[in-house]
Coordinates of C-alpha atoms in Angstrom, one line a residue:
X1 CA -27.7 9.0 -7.1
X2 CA -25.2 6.3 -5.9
X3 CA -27.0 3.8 -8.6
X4 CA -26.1 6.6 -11.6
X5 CA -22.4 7.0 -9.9
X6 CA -21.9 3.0 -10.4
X7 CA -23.4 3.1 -13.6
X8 CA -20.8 5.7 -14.4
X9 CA -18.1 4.2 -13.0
X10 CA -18.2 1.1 -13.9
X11 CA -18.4 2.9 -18.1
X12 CA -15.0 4.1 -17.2
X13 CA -15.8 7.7 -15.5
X14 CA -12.7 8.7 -13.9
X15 CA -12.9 9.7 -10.0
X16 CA -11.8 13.2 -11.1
X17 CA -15.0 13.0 -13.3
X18 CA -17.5 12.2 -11.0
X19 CA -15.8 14.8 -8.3
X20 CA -16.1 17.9 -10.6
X21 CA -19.4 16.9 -11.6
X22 CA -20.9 16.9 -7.7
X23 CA -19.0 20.2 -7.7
X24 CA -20.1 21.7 -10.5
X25 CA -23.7 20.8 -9.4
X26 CA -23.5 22.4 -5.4
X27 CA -22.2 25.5 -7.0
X28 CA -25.0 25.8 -9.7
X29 CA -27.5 25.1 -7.1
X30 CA -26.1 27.6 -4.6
X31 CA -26.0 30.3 -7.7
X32 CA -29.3 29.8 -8.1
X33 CA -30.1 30.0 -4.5
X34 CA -27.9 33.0 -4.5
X35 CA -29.6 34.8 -7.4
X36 CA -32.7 34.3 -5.9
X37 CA -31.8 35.9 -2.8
X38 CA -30.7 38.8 -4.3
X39 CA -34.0 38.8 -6.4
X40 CA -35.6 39.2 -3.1
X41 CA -32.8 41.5 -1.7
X42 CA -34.0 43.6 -4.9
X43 CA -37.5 43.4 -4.1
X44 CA -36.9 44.7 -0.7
X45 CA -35.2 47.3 -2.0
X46 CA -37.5 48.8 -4.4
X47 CA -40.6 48.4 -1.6
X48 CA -38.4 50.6 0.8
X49 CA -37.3 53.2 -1.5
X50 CA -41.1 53.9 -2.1
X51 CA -42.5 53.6 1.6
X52 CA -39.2 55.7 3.2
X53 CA -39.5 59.2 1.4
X54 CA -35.6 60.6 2.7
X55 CA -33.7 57.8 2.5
X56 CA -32.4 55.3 -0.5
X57 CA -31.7 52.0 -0.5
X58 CA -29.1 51.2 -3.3
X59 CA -27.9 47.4 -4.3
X60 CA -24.8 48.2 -5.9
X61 CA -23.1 46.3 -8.6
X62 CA -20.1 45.3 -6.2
X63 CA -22.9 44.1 -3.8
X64 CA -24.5 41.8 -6.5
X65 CA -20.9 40.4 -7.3
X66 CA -20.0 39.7 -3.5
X67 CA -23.5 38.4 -3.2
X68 CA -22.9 35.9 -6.2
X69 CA -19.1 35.2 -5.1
X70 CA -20.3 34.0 -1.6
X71 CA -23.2 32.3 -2.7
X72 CA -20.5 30.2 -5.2
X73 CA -17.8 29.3 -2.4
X74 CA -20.4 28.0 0.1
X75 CA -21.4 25.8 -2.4
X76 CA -18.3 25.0 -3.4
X77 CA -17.1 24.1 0.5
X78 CA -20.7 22.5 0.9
X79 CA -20.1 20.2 -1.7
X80 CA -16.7 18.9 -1.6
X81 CA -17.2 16.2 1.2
X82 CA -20.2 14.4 -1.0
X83 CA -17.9 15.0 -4.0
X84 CA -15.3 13.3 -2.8
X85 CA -17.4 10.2 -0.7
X86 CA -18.9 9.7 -4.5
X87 CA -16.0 9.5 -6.5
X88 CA -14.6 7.2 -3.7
X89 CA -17.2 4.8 -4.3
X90 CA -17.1 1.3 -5.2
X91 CA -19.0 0.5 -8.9
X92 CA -20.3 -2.9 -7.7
X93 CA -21.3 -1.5 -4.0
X94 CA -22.7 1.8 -5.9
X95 CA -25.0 -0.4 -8.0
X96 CA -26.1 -2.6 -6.0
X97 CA -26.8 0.0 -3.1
X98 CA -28.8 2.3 -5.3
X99 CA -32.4 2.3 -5.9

């Protein structure tokens, strides 16, 4: 990636650019990591209500929203160090650095 950041830079990309893009793309990623969990979460849900007979198991609406909202701010805190290292970097030094 540091080869298409110095491509990008060196076009005129503005640091703020490159930093919302890297953020943009750890929260996507970690939506979709979050959506599949509670695809799973669903999954266990609807196998439990039909093996347990006197109890149900009920993902809420609020859950799925927490579930989503969490999922977003970790990638959000997990991506702002390599968001800001990349926006930092040097266009020359990016190119030539990048495979």
């Amino acid at each position: 990636r540091t080869n298409l950041i110095g491509i990008q830079k060196s076009l005129g990309a503005k640091n703020s650019f490159i930093l919302f893009q890297f953020l943009f793309e750890a929260v996507i990623l970690a939506l979709f990591g979050g959506l599949f969990g509670l695809l799973f979460v669903w999954l266990g849900t609807v196998v439990a209500n039909s093996m347990v007979e006197d109890f149900n198991f009920i993902l809420s609406t609020k859950n799925i929203i927490l579930g989503t909202s969490v999922s977003a701010i970790i990638g959000l805190i997990a991506g702002i160090i390599p968001a800001i290292t990349a926006s930092r970097l040097d266009p020359v030094e990016a190119i030539r650095t990048g495979m």
